[in-house]
mmCIF file of C-alpha atoms and ligand atoms in Angstrom:
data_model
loop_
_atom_site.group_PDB
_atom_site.id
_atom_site.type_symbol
_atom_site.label_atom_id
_atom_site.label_comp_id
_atom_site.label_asym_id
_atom_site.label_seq_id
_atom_site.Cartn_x
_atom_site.Cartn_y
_atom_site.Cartn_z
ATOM 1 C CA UNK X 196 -14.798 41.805 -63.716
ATOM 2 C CA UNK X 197 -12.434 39.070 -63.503
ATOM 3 C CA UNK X 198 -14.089 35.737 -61.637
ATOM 4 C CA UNK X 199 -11.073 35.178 -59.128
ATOM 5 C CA UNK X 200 -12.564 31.493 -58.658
ATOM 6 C CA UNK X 201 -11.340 30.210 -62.427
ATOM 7 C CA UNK X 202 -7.886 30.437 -61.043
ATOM 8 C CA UNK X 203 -8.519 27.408 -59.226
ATOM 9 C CA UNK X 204 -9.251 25.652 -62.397
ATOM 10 C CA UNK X 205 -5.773 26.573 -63.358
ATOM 11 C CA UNK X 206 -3.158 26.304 -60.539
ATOM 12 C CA UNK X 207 -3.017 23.469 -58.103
ATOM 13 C CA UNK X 208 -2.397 25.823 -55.010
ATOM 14 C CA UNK X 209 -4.542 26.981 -52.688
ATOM 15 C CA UNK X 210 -6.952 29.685 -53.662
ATOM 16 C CA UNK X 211 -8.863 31.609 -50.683
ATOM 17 C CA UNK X 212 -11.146 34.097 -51.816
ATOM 18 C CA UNK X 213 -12.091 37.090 -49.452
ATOM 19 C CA UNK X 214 -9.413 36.828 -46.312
ATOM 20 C CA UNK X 215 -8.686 39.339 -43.804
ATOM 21 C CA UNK X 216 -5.638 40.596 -44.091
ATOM 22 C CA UNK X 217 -5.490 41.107 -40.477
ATOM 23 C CA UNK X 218 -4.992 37.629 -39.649
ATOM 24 C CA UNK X 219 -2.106 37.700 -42.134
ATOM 25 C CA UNK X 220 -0.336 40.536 -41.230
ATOM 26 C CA UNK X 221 1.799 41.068 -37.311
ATOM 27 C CA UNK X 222 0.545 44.452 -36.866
ATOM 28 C CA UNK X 223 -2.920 42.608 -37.291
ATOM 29 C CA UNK X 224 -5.127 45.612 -39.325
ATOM 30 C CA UNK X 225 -6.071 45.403 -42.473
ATOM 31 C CA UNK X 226 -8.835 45.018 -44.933
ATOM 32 C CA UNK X 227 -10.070 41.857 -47.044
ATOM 33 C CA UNK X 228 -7.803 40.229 -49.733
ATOM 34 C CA UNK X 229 -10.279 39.678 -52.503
ATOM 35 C CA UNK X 230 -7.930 36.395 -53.728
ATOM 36 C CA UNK X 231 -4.843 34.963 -52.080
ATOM 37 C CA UNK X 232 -3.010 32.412 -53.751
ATOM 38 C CA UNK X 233 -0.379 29.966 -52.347
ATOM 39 C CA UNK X 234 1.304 28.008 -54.875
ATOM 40 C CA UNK X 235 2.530 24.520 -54.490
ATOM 41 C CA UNK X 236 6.217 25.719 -56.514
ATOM 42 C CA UNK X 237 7.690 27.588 -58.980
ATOM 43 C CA UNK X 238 5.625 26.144 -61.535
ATOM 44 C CA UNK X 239 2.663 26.698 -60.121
ATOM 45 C CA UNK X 240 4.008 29.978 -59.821
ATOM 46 C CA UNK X 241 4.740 30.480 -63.619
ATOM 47 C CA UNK X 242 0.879 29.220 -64.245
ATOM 48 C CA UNK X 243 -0.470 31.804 -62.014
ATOM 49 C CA UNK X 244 1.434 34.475 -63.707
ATOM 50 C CA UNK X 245 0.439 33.492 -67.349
ATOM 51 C CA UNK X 246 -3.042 33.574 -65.548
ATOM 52 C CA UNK X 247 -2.361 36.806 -64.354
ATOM 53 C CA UNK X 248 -0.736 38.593 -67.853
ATOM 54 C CA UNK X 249 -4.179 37.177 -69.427
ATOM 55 C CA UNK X 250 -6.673 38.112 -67.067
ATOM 56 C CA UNK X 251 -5.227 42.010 -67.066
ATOM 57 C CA UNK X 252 -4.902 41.452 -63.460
ATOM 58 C CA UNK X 253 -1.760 43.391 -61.363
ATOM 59 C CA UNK X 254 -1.017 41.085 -58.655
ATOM 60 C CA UNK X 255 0.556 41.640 -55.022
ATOM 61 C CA UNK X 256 3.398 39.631 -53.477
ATOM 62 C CA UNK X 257 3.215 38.845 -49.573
ATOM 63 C CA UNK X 258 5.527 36.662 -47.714
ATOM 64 C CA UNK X 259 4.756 36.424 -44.045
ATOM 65 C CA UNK X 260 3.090 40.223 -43.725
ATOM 66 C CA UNK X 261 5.885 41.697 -41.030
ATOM 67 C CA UNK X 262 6.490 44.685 -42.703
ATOM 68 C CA UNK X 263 3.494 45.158 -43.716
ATOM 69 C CA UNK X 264 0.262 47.536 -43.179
ATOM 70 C CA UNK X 265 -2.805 47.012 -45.185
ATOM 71 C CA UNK X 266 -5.262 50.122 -46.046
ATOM 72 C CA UNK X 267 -8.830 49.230 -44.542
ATOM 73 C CA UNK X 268 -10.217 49.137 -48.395
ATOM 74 C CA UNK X 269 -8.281 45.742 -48.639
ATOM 75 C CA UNK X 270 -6.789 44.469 -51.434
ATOM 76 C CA UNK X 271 -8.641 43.868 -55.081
ATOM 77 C CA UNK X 272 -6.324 42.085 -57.253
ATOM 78 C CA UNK X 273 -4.869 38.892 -56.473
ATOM 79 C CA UNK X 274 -2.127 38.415 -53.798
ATOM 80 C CA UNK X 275 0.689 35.617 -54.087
ATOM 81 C CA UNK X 276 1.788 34.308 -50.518
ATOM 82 C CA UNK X 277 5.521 33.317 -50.318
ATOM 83 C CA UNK X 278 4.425 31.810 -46.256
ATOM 84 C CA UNK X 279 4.319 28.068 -46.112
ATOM 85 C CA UNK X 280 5.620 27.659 -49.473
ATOM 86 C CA UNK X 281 8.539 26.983 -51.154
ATOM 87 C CA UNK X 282 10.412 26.340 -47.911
ATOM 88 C CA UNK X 283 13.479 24.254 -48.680
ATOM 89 C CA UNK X 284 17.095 24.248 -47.706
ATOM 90 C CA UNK X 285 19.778 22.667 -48.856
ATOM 91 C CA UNK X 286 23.725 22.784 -49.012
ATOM 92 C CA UNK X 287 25.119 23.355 -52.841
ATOM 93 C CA UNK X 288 28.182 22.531 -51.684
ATOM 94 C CA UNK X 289 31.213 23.421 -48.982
ATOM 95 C CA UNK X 290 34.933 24.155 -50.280
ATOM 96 C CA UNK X 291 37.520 26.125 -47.640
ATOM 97 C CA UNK X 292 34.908 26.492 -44.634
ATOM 98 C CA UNK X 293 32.397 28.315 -47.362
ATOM 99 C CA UNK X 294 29.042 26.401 -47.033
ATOM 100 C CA UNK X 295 26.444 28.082 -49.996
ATOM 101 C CA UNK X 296 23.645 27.224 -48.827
ATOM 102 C CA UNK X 297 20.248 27.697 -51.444
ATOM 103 C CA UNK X 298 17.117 28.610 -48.963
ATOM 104 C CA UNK X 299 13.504 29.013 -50.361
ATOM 105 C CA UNK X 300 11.627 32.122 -50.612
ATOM 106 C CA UNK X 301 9.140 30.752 -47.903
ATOM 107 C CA UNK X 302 11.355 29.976 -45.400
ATOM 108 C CA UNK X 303 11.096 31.700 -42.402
ATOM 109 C CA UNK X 304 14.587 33.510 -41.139
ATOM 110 C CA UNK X 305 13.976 32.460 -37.596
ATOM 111 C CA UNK X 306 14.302 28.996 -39.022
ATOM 112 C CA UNK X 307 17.207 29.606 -40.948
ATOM 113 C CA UNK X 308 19.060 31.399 -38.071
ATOM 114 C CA UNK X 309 18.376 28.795 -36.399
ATOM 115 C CA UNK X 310 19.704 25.647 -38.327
ATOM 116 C CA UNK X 311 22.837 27.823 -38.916
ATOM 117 C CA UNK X 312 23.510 28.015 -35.528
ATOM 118 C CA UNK X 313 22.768 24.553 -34.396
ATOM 119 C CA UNK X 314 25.107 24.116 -37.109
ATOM 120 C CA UNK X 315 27.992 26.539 -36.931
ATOM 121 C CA UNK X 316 27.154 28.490 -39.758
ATOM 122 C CA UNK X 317 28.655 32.173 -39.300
ATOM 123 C CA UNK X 318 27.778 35.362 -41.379
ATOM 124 C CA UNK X 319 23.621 35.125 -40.859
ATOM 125 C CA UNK X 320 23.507 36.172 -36.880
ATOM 126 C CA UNK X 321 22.660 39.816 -37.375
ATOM 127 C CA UNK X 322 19.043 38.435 -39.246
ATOM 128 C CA UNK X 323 18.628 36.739 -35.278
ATOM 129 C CA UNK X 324 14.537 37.664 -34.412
ATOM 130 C CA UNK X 325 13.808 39.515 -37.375
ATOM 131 C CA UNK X 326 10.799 37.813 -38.067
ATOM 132 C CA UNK X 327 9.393 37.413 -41.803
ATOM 133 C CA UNK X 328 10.355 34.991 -44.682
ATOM 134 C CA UNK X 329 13.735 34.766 -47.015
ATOM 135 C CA UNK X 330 11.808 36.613 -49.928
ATOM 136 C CA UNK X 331 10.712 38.973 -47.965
ATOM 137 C CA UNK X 332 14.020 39.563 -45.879
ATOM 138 C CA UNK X 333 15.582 40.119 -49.569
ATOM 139 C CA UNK X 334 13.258 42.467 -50.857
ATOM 140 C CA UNK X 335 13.738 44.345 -48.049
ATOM 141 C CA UNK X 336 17.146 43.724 -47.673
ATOM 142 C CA UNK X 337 16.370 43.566 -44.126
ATOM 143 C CA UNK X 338 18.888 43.807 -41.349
ATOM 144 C CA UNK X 339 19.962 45.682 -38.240
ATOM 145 C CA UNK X 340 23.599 47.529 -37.591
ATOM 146 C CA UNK X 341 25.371 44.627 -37.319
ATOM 147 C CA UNK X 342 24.593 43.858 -41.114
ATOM 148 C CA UNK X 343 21.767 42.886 -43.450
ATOM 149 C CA UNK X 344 20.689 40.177 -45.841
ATOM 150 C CA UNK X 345 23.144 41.148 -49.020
ATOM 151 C CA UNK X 346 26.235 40.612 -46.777
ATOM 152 C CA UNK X 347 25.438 36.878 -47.138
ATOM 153 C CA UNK X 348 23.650 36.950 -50.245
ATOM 154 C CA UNK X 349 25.791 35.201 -53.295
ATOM 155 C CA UNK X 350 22.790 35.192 -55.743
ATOM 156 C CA UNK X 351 18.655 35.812 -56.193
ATOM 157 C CA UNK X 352 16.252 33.655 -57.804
ATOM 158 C CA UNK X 353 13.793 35.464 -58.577
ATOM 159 C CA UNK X 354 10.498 35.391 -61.334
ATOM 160 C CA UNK X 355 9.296 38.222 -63.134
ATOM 161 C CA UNK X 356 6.079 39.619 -63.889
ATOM 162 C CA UNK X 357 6.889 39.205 -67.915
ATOM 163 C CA UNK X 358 7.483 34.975 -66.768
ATOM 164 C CA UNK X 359 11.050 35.505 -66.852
ATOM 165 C CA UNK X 360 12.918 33.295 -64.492
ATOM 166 C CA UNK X 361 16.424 34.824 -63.700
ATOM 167 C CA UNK X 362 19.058 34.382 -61.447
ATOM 168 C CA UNK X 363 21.532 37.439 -60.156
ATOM 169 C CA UNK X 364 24.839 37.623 -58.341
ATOM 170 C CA UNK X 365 24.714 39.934 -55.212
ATOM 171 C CA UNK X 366 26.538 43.006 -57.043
ATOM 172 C CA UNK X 367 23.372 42.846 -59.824
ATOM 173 C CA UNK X 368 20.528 43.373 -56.694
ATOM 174 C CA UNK X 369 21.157 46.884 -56.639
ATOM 175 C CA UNK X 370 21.109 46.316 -52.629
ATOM 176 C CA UNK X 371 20.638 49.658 -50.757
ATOM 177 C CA UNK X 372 19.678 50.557 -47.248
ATOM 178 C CA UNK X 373 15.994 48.586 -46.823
ATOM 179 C CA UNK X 374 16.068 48.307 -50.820
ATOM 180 C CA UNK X 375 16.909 46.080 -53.498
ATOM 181 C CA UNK X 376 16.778 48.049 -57.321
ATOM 182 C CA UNK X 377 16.826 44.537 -59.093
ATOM 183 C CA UNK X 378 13.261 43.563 -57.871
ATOM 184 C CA UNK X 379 10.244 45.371 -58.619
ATOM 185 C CA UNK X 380 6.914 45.012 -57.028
ATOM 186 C CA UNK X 381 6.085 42.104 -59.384
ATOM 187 C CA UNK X 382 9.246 40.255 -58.827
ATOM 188 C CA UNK X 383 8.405 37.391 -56.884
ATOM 189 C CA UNK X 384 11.775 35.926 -55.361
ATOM 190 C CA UNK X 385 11.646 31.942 -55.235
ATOM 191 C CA UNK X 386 15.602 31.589 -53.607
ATOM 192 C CA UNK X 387 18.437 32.974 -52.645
ATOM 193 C CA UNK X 388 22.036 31.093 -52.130
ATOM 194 C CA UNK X 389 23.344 32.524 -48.968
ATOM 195 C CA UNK X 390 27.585 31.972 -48.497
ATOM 196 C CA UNK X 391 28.202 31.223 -44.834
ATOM 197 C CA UNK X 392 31.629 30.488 -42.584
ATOM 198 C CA UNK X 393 31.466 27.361 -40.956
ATOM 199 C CA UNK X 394 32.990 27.853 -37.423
ATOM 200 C CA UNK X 395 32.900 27.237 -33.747
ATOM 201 C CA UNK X 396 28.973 26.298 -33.061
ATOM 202 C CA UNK X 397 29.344 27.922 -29.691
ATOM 203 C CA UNK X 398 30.389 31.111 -31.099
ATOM 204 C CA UNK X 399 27.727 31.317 -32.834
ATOM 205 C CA UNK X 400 24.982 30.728 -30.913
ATOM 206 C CA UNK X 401 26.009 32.938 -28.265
ATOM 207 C CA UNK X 402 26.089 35.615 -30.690
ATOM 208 C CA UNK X 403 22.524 35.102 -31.786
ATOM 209 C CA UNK X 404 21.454 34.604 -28.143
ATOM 210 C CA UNK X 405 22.426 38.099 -26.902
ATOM 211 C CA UNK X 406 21.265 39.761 -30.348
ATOM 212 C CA UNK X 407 17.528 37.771 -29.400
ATOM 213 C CA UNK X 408 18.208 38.817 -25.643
ATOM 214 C CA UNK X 409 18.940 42.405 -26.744
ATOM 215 C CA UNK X 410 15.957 42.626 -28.628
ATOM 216 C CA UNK X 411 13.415 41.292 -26.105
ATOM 217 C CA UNK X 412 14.845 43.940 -23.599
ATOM 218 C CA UNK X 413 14.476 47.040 -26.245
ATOM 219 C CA UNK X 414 11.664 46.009 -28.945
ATOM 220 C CA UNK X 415 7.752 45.353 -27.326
ATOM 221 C CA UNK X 416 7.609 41.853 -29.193
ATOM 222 C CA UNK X 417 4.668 41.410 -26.642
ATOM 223 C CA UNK X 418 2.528 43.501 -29.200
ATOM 224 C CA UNK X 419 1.699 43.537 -32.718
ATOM 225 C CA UNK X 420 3.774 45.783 -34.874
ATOM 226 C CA UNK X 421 5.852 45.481 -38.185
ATOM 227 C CA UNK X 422 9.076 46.348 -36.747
ATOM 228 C CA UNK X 423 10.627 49.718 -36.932
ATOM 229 C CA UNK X 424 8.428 52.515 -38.839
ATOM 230 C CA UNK X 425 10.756 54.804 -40.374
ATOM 231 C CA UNK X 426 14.134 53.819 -41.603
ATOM 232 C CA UNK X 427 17.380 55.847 -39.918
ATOM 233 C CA UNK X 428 17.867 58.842 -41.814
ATOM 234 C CA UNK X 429 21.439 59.271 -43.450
ATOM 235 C CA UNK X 430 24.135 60.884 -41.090
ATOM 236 C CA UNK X 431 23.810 58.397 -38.065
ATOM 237 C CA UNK X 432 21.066 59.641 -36.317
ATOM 238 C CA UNK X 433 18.383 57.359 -35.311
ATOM 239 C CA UNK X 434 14.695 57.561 -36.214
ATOM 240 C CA UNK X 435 13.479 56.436 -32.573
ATOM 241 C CA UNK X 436 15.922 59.707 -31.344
ATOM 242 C CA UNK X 437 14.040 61.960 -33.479
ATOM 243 C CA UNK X 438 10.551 60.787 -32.609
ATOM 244 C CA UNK X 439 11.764 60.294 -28.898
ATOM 245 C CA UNK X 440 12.744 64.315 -29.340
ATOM 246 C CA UNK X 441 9.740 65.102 -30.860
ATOM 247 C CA UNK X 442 7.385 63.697 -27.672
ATOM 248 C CA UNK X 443 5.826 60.872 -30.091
ATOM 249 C CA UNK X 444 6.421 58.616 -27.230
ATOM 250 C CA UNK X 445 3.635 56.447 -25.607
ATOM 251 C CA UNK X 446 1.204 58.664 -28.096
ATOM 252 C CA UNK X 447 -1.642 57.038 -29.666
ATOM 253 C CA UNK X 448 -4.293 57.680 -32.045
ATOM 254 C CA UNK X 449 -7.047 54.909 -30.607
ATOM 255 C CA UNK X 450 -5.761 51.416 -30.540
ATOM 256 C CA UNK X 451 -2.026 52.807 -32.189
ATOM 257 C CA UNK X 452 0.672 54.279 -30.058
ATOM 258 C CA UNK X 453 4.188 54.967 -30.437
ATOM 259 C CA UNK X 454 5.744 52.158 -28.477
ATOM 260 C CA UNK X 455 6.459 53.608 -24.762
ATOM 261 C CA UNK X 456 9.592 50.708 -25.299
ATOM 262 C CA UNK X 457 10.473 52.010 -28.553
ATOM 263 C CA UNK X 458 9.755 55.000 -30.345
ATOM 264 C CA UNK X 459 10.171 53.958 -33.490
ATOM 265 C CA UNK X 460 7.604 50.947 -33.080
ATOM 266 C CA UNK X 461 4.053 51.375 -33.641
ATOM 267 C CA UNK X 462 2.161 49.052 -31.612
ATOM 268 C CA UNK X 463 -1.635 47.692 -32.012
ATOM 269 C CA UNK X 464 -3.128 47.491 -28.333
ATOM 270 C CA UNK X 465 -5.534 45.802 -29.433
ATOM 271 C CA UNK X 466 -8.082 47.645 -31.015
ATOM 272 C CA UNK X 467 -6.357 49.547 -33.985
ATOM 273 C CA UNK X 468 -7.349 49.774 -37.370
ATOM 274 C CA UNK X 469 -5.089 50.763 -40.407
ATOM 275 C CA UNK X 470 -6.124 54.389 -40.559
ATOM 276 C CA UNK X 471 -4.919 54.747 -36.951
ATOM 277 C CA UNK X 472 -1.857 53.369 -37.434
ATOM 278 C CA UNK X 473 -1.611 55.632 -40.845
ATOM 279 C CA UNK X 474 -2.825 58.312 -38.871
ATOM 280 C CA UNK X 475 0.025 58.330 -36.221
ATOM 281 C CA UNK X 476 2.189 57.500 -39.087
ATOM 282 C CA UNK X 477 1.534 61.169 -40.362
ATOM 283 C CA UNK X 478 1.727 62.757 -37.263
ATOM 284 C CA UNK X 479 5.353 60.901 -36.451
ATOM 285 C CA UNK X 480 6.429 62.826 -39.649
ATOM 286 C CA UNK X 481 4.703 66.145 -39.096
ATOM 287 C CA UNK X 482 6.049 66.171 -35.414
ATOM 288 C CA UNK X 483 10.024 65.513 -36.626
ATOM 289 C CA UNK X 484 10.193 67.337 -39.191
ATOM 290 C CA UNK X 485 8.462 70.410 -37.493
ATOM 291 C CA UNK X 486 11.111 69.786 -34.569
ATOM 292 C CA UNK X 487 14.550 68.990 -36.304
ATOM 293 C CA UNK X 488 13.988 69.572 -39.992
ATOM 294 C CA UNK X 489 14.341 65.523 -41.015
ATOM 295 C CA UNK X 490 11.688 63.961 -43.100
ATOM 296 C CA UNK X 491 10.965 60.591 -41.655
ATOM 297 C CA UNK X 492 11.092 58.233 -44.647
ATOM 298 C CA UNK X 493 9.190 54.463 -44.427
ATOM 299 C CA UNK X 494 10.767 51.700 -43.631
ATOM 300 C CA UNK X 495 6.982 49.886 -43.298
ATOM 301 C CA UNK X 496 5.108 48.646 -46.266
ATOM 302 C CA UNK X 497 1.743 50.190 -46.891
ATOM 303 C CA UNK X 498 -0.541 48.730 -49.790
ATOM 304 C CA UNK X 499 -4.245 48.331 -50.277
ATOM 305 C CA UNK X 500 -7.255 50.199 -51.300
ATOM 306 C CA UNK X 501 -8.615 53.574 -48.978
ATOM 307 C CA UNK X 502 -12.067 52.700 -48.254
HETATM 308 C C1 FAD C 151 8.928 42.537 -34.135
HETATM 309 C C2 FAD C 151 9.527 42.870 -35.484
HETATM 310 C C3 FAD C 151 10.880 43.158 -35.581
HETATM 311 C C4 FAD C 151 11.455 43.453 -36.823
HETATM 312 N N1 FAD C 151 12.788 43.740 -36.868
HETATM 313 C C5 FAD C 151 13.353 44.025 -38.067
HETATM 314 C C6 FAD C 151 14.756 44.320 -38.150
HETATM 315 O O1 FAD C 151 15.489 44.304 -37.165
HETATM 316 N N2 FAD C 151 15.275 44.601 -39.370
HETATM 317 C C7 FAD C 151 14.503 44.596 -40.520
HETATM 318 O O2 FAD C 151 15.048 44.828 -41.606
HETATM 319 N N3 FAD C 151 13.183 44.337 -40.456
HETATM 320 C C8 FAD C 151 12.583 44.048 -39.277
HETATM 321 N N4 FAD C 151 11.241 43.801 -39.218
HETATM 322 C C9 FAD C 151 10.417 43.927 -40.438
HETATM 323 C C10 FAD C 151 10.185 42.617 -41.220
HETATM 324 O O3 FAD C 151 10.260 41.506 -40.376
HETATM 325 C C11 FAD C 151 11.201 42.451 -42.357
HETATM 326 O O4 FAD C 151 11.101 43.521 -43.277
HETATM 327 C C12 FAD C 151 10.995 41.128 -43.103
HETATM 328 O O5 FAD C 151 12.122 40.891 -43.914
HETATM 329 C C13 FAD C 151 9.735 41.086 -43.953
HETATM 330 O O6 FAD C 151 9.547 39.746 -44.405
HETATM 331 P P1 FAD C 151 8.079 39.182 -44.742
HETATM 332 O O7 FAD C 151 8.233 37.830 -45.305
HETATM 333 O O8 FAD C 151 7.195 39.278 -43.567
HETATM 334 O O9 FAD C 151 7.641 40.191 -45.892
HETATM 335 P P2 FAD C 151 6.252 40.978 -46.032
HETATM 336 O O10 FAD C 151 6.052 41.842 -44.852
HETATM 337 O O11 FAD C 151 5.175 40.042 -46.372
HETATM 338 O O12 FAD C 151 6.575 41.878 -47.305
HETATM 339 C C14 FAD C 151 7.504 42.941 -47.214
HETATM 340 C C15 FAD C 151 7.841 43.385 -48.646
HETATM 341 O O13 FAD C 151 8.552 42.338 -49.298
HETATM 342 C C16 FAD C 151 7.887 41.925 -50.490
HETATM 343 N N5 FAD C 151 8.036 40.462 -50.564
HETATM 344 C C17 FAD C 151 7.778 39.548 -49.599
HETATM 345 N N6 FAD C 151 8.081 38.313 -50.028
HETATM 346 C C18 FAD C 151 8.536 38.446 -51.310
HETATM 347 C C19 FAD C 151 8.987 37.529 -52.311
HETATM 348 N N7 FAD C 151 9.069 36.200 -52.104
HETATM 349 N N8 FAD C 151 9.362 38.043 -53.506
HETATM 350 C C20 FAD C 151 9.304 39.370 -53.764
HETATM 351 N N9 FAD C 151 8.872 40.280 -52.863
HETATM 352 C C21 FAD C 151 8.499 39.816 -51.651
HETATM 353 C C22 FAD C 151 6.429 42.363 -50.314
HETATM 354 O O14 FAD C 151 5.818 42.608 -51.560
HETATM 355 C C23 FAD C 151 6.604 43.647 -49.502
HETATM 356 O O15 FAD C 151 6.871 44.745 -50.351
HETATM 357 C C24 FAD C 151 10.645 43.482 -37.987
HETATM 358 C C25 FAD C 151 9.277 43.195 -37.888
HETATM 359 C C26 FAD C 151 8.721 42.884 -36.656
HETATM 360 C C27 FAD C 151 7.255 42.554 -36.567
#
């Protein structure tokens, strides 16, 4: 049994033993995170993974917990948190209206929208009120229609579990639809150097206002969820059509219901726990596929022990 508190002997982050992960997660379920570590930088980071490779211990990577559900059972082996860390920004440099601009892991897209707009930065505005952090928006390569993450993406920082620092162009991620083949689920990301148009200011903030107005009108942002379920199934149909079709709709299992907004939001109305939400997760699939044939694949993030 590995004695999670000897990690603080080694990193200079913060170590907090036992946490619920339902304070760290927007659906807000969740069991206990045995060890969380935040680490000061990517040293720190480097330490805890030497730490890590010693102590036999697998280790889980979080960055602000928006995709993410957590069984009830929690999580046993150490978790690194990208959230309130390694949050820098800073121009590389600007030739021909290009600005590259090298974001940290930690910081959170809403900020990031948001300087580039103040700022006339173009290429970013389809990101506009997806919540979650840099690292976690690559991982994910998280987007909407408009566009996602690797359409701005000139190259990945990113640490491996072996200690490995390396650094990839955007045609080496391996981006797919919600995917990214160059990062496994040790792979911590520390940056990413986004390339961005520098244009009319005006422009673009009105184009991330209506995209931010657009989703307060169709998305029940009032509520805890982690976004859209189930990812769009190949051939242009939707996965909130399907469910919609299938009368998920407003159904709940206790405190989780399919969003009566959205269909392909599951929503905590206050009292859920993770096997509700994992319950109606089942029965989204069961229902579609026993009505049009489709098998509802994840978009969500589910990790932890079953009690
Ligand atoms: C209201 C709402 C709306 C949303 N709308 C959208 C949307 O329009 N489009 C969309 O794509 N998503 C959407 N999401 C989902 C979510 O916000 C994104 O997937 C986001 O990019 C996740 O970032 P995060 O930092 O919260 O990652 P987490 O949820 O903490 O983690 C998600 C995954 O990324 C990995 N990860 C996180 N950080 C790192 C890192 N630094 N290095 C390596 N791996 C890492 C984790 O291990 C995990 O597998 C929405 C969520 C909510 C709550």
């Amino acid at each position: 049994m590995v004695d999670f508190n000897e990690l603080r002997s080694v990193v200079r982050g913060k170590v907090a033993l036992d946490v619920p992960m339902s304070r760290h997660t927007s659906m807000k379920v969740g069991g206990r995170c045995a060890c969380m570590f935040t680490p000061e930088d990517t040293d720190d980071i480097l330490r805890f993974i030497d730490w890590s490779r010693d102590a036999g211990q697998k280790y889980v990577v979080i960055g602000s917990g928006t995709n993410l559900i957590v069984r009830e059972g929690g999580i046993r082996c150490p978790a690194i948190r990208i959230k309130g860390t390694l949050d820098s920004m800073e121009i590389e440099s600007e030739d021909s209206g290009t600005v590259r601009l090298r974001a940290g892991a930690g910081m959170p897209v809403a900020g990031l929208v948001k300087y580039c707009s103040d700022s006339g930065l173009s290429g970013i505005e389809p990101l506009a009120g997806i919540p979650g952090t840099v690292g976690g928006a690559v991982f994910m390569n998280a987007g909407t229609g408009g566009g996602s993450v690797e359409d701005v993406i000139e190259a990945v920082t990113f640490i491996e579990r072996s200690g490995r620092t390396k650094t990839y162009g955007r045609d080496e991620m391996g981006f797919g639809y919600r995917t990214c083949r160059a990062l496994s689920t040790s792979s911590i990301v520390v940056s990413a150097v986004l390339a961005l148009k520098r244009t009319d200011i005006k422009r673009v903030q009105r184009k991330v206002e209506a995209l931010l107005q657009s989703r307060a009108a169709t998305q029940p942002l009032g509520y805890p969820s982690c976004g859209s379920i189930f990812k769009n199934p190949a051939g242009g149909v939707k996965a909130w059509k399907l469910l919609e079709e299938a009368g998920m709709r407003g159904v709940r299992i206790r405190g989780a219901m399919y969003s009566e907004l959205h269909s392909n939001f599951i929503v905590n109305t206050g009292s859920a726990v993770a096997a509700d939400v994992i319950a109606l997760i089942d029965a989204g699939i069961e229902k579609v596929r026993e009505k049009s044939g489709v098998r509802l694949e994840l978009e969500a993030v589910i990790i932890g022990e079953e009690v």
